[in-house]
mmCIF file of C-alpha atoms and ligand atoms in Angstrom:
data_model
loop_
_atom_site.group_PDB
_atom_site.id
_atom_site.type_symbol
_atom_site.label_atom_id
_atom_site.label_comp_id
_atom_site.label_asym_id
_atom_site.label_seq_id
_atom_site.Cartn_x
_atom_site.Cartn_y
_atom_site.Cartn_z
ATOM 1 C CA UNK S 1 57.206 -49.820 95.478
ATOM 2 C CA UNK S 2 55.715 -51.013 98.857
ATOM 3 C CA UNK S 3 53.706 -54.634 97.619
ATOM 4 C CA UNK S 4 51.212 -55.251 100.509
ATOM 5 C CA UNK S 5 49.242 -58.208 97.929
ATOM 6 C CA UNK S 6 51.065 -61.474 99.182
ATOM 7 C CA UNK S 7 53.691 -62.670 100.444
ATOM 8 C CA UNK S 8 54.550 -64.945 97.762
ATOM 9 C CA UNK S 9 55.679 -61.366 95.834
ATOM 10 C CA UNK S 10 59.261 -61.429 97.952
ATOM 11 C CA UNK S 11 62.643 -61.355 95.845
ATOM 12 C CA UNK S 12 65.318 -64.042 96.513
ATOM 13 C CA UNK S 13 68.346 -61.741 98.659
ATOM 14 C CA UNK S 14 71.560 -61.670 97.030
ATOM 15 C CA UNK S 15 72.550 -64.533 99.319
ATOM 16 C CA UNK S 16 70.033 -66.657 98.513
ATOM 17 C CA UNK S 17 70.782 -65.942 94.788
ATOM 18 C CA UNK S 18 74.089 -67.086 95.359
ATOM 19 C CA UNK S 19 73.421 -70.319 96.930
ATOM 20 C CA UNK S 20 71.189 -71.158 93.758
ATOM 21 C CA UNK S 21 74.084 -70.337 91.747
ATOM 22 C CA UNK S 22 76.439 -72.206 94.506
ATOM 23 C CA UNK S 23 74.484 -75.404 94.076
ATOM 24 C CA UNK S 24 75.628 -78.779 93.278
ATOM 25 C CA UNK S 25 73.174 -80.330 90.509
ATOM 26 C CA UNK S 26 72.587 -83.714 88.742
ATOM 27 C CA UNK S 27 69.106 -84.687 87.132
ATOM 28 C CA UNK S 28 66.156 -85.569 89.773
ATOM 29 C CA UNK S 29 64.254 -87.339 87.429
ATOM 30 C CA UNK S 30 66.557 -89.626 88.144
ATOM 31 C CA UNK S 31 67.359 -88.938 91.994
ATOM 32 C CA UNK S 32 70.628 -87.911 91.640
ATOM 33 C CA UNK S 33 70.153 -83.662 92.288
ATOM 34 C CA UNK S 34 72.324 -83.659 95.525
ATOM 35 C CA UNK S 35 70.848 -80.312 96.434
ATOM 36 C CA UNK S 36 67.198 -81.503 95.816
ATOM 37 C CA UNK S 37 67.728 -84.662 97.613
ATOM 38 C CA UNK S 38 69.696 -82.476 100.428
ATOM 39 C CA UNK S 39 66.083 -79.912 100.955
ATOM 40 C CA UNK S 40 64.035 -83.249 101.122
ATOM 41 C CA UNK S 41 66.023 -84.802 103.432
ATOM 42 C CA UNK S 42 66.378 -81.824 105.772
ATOM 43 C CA UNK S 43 62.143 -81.028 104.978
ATOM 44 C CA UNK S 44 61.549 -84.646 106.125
ATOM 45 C CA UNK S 45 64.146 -83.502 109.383
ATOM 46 C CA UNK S 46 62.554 -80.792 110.288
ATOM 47 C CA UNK S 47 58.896 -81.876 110.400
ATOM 48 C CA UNK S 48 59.562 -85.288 111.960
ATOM 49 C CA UNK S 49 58.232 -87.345 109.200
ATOM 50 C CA UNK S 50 59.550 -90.285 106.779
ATOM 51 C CA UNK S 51 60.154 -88.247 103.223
ATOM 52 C CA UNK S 52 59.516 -85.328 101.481
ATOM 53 C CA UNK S 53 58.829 -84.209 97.971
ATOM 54 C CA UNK S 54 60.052 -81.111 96.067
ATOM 55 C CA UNK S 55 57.418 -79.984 94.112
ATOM 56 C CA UNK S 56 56.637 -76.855 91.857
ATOM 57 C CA UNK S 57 54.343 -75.308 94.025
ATOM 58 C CA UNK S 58 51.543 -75.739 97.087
ATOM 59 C CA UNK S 59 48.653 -76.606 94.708
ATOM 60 C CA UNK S 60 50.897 -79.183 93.248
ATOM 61 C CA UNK S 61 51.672 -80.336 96.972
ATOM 62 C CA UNK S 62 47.949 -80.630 97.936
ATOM 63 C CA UNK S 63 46.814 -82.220 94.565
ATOM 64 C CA UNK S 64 49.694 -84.946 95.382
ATOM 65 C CA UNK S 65 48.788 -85.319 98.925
ATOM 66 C CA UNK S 66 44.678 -85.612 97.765
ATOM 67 C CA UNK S 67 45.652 -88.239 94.441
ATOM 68 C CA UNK S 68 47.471 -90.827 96.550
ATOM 69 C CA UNK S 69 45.659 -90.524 99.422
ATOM 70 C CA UNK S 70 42.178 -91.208 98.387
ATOM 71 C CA UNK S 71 40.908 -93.661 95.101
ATOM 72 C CA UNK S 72 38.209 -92.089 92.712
ATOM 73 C CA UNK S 73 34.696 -91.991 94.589
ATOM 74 C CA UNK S 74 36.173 -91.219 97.574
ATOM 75 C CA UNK S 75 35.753 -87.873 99.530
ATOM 76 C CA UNK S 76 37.974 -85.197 101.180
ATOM 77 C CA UNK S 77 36.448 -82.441 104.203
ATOM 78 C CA UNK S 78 37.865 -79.180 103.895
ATOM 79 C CA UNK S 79 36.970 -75.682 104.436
ATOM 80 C CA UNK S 80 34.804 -73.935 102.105
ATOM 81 C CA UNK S 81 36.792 -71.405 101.770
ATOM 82 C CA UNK S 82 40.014 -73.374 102.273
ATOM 83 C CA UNK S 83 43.221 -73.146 99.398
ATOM 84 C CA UNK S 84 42.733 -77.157 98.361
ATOM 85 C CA UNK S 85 38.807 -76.223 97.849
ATOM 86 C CA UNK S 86 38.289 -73.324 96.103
ATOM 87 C CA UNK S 87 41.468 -71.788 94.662
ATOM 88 C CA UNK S 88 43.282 -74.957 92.820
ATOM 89 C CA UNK S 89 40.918 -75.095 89.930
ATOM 90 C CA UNK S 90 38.831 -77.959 91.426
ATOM 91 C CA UNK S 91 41.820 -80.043 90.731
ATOM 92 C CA UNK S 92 41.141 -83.085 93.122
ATOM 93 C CA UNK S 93 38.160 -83.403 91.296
ATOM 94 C CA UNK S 94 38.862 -83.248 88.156
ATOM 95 C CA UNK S 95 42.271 -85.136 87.922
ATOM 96 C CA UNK S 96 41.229 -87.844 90.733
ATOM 97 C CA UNK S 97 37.647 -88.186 90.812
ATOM 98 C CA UNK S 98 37.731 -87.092 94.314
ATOM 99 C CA UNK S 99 34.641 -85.807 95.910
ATOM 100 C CA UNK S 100 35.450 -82.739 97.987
ATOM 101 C CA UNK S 101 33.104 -82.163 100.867
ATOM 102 C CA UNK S 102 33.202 -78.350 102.103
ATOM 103 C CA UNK S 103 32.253 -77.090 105.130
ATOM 104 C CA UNK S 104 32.151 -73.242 106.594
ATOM 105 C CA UNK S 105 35.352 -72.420 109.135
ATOM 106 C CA UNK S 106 34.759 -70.969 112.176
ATOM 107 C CA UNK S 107 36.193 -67.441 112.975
ATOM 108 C CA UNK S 108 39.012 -69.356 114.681
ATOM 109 C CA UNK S 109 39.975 -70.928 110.962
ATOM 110 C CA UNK S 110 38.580 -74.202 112.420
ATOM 111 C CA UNK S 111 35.931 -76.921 110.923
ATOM 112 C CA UNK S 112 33.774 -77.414 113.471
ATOM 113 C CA UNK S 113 34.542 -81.078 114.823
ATOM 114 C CA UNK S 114 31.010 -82.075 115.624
ATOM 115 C CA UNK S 115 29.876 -80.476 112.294
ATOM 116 C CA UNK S 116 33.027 -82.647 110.764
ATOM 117 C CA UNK S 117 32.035 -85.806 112.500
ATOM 118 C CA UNK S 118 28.088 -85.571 111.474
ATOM 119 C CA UNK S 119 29.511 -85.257 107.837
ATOM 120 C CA UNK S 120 31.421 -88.308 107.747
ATOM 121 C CA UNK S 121 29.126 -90.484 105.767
ATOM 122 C CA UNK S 122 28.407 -94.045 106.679
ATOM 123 C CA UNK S 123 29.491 -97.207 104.769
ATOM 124 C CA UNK S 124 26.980 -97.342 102.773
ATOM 125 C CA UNK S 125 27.185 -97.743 99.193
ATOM 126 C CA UNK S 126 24.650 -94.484 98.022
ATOM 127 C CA UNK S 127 28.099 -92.348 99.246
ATOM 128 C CA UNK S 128 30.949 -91.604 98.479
ATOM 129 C CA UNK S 129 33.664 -92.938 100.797
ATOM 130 C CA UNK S 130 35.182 -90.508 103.293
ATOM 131 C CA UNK S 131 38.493 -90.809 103.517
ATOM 132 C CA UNK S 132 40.491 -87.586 104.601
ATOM 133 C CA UNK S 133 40.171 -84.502 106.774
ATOM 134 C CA UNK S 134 41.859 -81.652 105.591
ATOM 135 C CA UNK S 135 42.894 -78.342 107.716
ATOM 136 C CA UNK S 136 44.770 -74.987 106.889
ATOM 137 C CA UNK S 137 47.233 -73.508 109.115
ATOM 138 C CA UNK S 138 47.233 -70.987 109.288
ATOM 139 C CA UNK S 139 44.122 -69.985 108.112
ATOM 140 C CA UNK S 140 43.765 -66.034 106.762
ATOM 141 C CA UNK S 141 46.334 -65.575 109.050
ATOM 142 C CA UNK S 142 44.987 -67.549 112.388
ATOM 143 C CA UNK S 143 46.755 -69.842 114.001
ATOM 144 C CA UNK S 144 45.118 -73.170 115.525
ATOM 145 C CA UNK S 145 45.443 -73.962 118.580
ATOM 146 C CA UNK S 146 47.072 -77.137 119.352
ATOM 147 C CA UNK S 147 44.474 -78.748 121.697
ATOM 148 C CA UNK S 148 42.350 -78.402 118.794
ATOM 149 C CA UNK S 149 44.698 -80.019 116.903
ATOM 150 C CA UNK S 150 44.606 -82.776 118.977
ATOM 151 C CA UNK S 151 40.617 -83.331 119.001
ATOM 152 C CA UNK S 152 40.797 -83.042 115.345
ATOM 153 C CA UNK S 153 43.877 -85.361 114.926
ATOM 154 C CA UNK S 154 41.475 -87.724 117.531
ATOM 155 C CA UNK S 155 38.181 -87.943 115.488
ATOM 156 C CA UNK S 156 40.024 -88.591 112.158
ATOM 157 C CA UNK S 157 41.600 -91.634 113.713
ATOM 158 C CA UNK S 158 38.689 -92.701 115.418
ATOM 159 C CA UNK S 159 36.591 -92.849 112.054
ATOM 160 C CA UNK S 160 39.830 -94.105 109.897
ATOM 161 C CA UNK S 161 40.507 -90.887 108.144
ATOM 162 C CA UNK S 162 43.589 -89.454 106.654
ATOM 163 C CA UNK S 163 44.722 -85.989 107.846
ATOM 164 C CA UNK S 164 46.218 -83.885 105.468
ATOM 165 C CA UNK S 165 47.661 -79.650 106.456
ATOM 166 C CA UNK S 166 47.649 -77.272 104.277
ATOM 167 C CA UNK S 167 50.560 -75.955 105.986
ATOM 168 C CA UNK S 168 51.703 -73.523 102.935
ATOM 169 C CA UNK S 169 52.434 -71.408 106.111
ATOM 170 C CA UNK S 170 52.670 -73.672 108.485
ATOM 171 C CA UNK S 171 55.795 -72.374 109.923
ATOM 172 C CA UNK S 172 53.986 -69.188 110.486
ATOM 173 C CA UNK S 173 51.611 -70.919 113.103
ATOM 174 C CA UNK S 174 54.945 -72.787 114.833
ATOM 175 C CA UNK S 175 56.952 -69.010 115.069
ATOM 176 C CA UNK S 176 54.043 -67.663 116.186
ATOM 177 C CA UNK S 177 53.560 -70.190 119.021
ATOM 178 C CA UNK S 178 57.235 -70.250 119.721
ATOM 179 C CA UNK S 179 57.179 -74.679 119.466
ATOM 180 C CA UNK S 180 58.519 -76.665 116.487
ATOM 181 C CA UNK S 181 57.051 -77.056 112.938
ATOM 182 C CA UNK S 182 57.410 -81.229 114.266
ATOM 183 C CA UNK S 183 55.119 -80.602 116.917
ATOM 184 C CA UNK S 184 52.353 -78.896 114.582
ATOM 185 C CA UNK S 185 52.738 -82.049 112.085
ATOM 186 C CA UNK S 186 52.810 -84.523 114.698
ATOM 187 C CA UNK S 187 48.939 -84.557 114.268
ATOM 188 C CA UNK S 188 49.404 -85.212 110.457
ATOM 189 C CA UNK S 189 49.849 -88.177 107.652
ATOM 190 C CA UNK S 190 50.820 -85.194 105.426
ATOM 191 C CA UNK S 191 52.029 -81.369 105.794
ATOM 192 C CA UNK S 192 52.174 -79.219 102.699
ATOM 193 C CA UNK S 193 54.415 -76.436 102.799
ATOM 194 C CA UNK S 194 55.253 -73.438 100.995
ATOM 195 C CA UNK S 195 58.902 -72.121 100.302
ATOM 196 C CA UNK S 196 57.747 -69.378 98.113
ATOM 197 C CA UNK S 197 55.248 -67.731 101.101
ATOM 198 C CA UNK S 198 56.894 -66.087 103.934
ATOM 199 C CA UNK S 199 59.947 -68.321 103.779
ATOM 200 C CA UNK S 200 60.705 -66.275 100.492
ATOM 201 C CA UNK S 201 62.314 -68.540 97.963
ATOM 202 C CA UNK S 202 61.077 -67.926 94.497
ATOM 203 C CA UNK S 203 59.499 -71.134 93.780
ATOM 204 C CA UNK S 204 58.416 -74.721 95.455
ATOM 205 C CA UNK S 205 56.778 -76.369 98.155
ATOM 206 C CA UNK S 206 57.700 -79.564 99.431
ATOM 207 C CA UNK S 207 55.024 -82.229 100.709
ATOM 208 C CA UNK S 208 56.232 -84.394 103.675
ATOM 209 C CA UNK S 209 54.521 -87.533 105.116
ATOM 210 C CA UNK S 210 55.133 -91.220 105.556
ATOM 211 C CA UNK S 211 57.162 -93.233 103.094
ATOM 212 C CA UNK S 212 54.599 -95.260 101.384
ATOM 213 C CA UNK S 213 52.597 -91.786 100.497
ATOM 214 C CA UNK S 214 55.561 -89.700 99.494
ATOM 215 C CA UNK S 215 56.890 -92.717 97.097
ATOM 216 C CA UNK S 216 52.770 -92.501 95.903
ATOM 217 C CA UNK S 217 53.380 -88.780 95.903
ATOM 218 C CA UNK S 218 56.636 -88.875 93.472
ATOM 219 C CA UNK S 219 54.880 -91.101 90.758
ATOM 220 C CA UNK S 220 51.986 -89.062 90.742
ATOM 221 C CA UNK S 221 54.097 -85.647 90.484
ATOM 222 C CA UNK S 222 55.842 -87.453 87.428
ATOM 223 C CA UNK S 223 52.095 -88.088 86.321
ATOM 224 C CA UNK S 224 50.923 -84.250 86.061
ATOM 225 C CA UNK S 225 54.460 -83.136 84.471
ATOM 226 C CA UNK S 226 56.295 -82.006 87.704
ATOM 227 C CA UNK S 227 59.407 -84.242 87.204
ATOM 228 C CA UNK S 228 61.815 -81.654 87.128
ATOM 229 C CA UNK S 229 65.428 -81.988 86.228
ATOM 230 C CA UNK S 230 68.194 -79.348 87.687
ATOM 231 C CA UNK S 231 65.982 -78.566 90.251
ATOM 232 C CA UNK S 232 68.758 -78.399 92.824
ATOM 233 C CA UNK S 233 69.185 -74.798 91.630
ATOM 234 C CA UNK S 234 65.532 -74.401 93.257
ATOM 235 C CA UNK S 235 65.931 -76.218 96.067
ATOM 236 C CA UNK S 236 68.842 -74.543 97.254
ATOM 237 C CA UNK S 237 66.680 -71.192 97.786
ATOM 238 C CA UNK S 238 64.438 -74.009 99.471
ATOM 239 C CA UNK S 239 67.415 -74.909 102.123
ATOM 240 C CA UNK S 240 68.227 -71.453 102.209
ATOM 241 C CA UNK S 241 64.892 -70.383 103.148
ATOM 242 C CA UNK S 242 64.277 -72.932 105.495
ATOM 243 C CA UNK S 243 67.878 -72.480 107.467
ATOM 244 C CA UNK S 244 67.557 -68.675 107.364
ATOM 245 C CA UNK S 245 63.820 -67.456 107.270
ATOM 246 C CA UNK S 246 61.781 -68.912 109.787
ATOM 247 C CA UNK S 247 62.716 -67.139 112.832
ATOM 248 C CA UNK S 248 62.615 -63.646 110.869
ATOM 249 C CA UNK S 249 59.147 -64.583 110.158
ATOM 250 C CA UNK S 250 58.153 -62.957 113.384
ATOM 251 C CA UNK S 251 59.632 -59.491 112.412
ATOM 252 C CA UNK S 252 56.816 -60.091 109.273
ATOM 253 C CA UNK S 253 54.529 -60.436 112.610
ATOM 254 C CA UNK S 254 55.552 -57.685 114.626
ATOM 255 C CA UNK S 255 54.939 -55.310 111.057
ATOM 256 C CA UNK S 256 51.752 -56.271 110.725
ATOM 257 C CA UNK S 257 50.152 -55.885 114.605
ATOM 258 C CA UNK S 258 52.227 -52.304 114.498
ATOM 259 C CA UNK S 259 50.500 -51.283 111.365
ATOM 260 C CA UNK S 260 46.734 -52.800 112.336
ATOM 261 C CA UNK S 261 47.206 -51.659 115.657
ATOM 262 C CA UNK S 262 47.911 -48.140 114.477
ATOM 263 C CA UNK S 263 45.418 -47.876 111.700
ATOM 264 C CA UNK S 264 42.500 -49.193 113.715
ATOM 265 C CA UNK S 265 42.259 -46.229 115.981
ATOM 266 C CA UNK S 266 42.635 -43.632 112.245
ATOM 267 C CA UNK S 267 39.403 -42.164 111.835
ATOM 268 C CA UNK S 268 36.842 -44.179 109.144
ATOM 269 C CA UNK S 269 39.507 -47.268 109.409
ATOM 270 C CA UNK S 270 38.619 -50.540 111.119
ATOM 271 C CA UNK S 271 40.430 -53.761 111.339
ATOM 272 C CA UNK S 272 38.363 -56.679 111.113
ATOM 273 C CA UNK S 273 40.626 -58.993 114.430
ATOM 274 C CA UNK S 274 43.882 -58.639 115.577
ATOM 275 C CA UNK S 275 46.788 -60.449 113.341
ATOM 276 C CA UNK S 276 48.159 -62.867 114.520
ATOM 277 C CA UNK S 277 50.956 -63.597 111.603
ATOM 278 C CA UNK S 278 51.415 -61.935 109.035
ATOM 279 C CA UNK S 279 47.987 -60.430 107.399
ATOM 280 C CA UNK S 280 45.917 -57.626 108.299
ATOM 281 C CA UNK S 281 42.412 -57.779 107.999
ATOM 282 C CA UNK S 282 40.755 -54.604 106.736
ATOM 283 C CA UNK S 283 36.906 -54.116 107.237
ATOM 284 C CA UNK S 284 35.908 -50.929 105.284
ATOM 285 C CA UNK S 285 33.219 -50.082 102.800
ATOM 286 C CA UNK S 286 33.462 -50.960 99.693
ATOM 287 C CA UNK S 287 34.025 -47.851 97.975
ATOM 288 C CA UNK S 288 35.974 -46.163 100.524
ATOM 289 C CA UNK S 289 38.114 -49.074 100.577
ATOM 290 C CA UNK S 290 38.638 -48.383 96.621
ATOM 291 C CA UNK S 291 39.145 -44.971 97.541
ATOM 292 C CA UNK S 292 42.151 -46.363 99.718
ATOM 293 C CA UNK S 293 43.148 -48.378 97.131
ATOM 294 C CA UNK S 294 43.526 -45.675 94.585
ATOM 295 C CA UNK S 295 45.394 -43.194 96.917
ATOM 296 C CA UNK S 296 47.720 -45.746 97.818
ATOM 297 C CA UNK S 297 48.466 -46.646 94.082
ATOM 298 C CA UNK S 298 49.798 -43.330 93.928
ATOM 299 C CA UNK S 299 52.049 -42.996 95.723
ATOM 300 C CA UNK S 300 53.656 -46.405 95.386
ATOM 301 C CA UNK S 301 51.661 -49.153 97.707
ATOM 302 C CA UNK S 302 50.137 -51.973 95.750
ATOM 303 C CA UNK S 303 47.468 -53.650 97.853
ATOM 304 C CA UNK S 304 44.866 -55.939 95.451
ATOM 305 C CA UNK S 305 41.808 -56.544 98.693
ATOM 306 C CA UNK S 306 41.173 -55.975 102.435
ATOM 307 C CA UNK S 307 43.958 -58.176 103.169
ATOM 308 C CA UNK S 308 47.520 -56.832 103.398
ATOM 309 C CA UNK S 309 50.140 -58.996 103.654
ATOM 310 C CA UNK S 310 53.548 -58.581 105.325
ATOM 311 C CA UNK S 311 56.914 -60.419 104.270
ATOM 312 C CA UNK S 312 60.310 -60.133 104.068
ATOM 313 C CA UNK S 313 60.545 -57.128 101.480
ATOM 314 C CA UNK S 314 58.689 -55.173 103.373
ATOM 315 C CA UNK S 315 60.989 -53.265 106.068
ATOM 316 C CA UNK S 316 59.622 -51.125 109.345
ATOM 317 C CA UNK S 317 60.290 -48.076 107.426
ATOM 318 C CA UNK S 318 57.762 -49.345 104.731
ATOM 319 C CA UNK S 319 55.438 -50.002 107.286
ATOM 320 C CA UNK S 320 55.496 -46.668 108.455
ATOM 321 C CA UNK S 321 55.430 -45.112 105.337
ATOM 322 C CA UNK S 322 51.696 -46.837 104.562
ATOM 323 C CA UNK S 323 50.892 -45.628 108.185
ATOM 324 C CA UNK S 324 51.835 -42.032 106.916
ATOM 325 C CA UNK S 325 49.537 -42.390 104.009
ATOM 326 C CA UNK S 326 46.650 -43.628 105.959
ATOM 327 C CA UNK S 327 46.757 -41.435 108.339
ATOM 328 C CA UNK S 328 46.711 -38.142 105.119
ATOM 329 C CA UNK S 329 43.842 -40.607 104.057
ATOM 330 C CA UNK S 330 41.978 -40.545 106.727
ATOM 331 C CA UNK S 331 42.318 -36.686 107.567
ATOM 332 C CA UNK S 332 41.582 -35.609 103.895
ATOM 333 C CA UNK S 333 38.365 -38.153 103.175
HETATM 334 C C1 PLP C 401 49.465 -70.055 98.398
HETATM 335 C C2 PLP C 401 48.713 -71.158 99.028
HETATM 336 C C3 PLP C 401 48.658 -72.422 98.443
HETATM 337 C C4 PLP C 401 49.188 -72.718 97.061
HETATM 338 O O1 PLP C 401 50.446 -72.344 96.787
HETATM 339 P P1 PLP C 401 50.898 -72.004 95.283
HETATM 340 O O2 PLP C 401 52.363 -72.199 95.370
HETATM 341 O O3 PLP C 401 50.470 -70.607 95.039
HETATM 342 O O4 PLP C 401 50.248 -72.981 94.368
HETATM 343 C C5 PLP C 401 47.991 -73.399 99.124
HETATM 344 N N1 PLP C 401 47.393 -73.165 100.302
HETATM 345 C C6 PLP C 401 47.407 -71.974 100.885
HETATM 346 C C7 PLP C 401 46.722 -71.789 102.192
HETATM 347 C C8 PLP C 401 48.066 -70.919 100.268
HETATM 348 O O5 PLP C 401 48.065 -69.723 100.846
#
C-alpha cells in the first residue's frame, strides 16, 4: 500500500518504537514524567522560547494557544481557509467565546497585511476586541517568506496584537529554507507544532511560547481533559522525532518535486504550482481526477483529493511506482 492522503498516516520505525518502550515514566499530571518534561524542555530549546506544552494533538495546541491568549468577546485573524478556522470544529468559538475573523490567503499562503491591518477594528465598544493574528506555515505546502514574516510580526506589534503560528509543519518551512525552526518563531508569542505530521511520531504536538502563556496553556489543557498521565511513552517518539526527522524531511521534498515535476508534462495531467515541501497540488477535472482515483485504488495507492502528500513511509521506489501508474493512466484514458 502506497498512502499518498497525509502525512500524519506514517508508522513509528522500529527505533522509534523502542525508545517509547525505552522511556523513563512517572505521572505528568503531576510533572514528574521525566521523558515528557525532557521533549518540553528540548521543544522550548529548539524554538528559542520560555516553555512548551505536550499536548494530544495540533487542534488541541491551537485551541490552547487561542483560550489563554484572548478573553471571551475578543477576536482572532486567520485565514479562511486556515487549520485553526475551519477544520477544528469552530472550537475557539465555542469553548472561549472567541470571535474568529477570517480572511482569504493569498496564493503565497499569506493574509494580506494591508487587508489585515484595515480589519483590525477600533476601540470601540460595538466590536469585538482584536487581539491576535494568526498565520500557517506552511500553508498547503508554501513556505513564507521571512521578510514577510517580519512585516507581519511588525503590524501585530504596532496595533498590540498577539501572534500565534500554526506551525503543525513548521519545521517543513525551516528545512526547506535551510535556517533554524528559532529563527521562523522569533516572529512569534506562540508556535504550534506537530509531531505526528512529517516528523512522524504517532501522536502529539507541543505548543511553545512565553512562560506566563504556556503556564495559562497547561491549566487550560487540564480544563478540556488533556492532562495525560504516562505520557512519557509519547513523548519519547516526540524526542525521537524531533532529534532524528527533521533533516530527512527534505528527502519527503525532493519525492514530491520528482513526482510533480514528472507528472506535469504526462498527457491530460497538470499540477496546479511547484511544491515546495512536501504536497503536490493536482489540478484536473473532476471526473477524470476520480477516474485517477479509482485506477490508483487498484493497484494499491490511496490518495483521498488533489493533494498528495509525501512522508517518511513513502520511499523513491514508491514514488516511482505512482509515476508508472500515471503514466499507463495517462496513455490508456
Ligand atoms: C494537521 C494540522 C493541524 C491539527 O493537527 P491534529 O493533530 O490533526 O489535530 C493544525 N494545523 C494544520 C495546518 C494542520 O495541518
Amino acid at each position: 500500500m502506497i498512502d499518498l492522503r497525509s502525512d500524519t498516516v506514517t508508522l513509528p520505525s522500529p527505533e522509534m518504537r523502542q525508545a517509547m518502550v525505552d522511556a523513563p515514566l512517572g505521572d505528568d499530571v503531576y510533572g514528574e514524567d521525566p521523558t515528557v518534561n525532557a521533549l518540553e524542555a528540548l521543544a522550548a530549546e529548539l524554538t528559542g522560547k520560555e516553555s512548551a506544552l505536550f499536548v494530544s494533538s495540533g487542534t488541541q495546541s491551537n485551541l490552547l494557544a487561542l483560550l489563554s491568549q484572548c478573553d471571551r468577546g475578543e477576536e482572532y485573524i486567520a485565514g479562511q481557509e486556515a487549520h485553526t478556522y475551519r477544520f477544528e470544529a469552530g472550537g475557539a468559538a465555542v469553548l472561549g467565546g472567541i470571535q474568529p475573523q477570517p480572511l482569504p490567503f493569498n496564493n503565497l499562503g499569506e493574509l494580506d497585511l494591508d487587508q489585515v491591518a484595515a480589519t483590525i477594528k477600533p476601540d470601540d465598544f460595538h466590536f469585538a476586541k482584536t487581539k491576535l493574528l494568526c498565520l500557517e506555515n506552511t500553508q498547503a505546502g508554501r513556505v513564507l517568506a521571512m521578510a514577510y514574516l517580519a512585516d507581519y510580526s511588525r503590524l501585530a506589534d504596532k496595533y498590540g496584537l498577539r501572534k500565534h503560528l500554526d506551525g503543525a509543519r513548521a519545521f517543513n518551512a525551516a528545512v526547506k529554507l535551510s535556517i533554524s525552526i528559532k529563527e521562523i518563531c522569533e516572529y512569534f508569542d506562540t508556535v504550534s507544532i506537530c509531531l505526528s505530521k512529517g516528523l512522524a511520531a504517532p501522536v502529539g504536538s507541543v505548543l511553545v511560547g512565553d512562560q506566563i502563556t504556556i503556564d495559562k496553556a497547561r491549566r487550560l489543557r487540564k480544563m478540556v481533559g488533556g492532562g495525560m498521565r504516562q505520557a512519557g511513552i509519547l513523548a519519547a517518539a516526540g524526542i525521537y522525532a524531533l532529534e532524528n526527522n527533521v533533516e530527512r524531511l527534505q528527502e519527503d521534498h525532493a519525492n514530491a518535486l520528482f513526482l510533480a515535476d514528472s507528472i506535469r508534462n504526462l498527457a491530460g495531467f497538470n499540477i496546479k504550482e511547484e511544491p515546495q515541501t512536501n504536497m503536490v497540488m493536482l489540478d484536473l477535472p473532476k471526473t477524470r481526477f476520480s477516474a485517477l482515483k479509482a485506477w490508483l485504488a487498484q493497484h494499491g495507492v490511496t490518495v483521498s483529493g488533489q493533494r498528495w502528500v509525501t512522508h517518511r513511509d513513502i520511499s523513491t521506489d514508491d514514488v516511482q511506482r505512482v509515476l508508472d501508474l500515471c503514466v499507463e493512466f495517462s496513455k490508456s484514458s
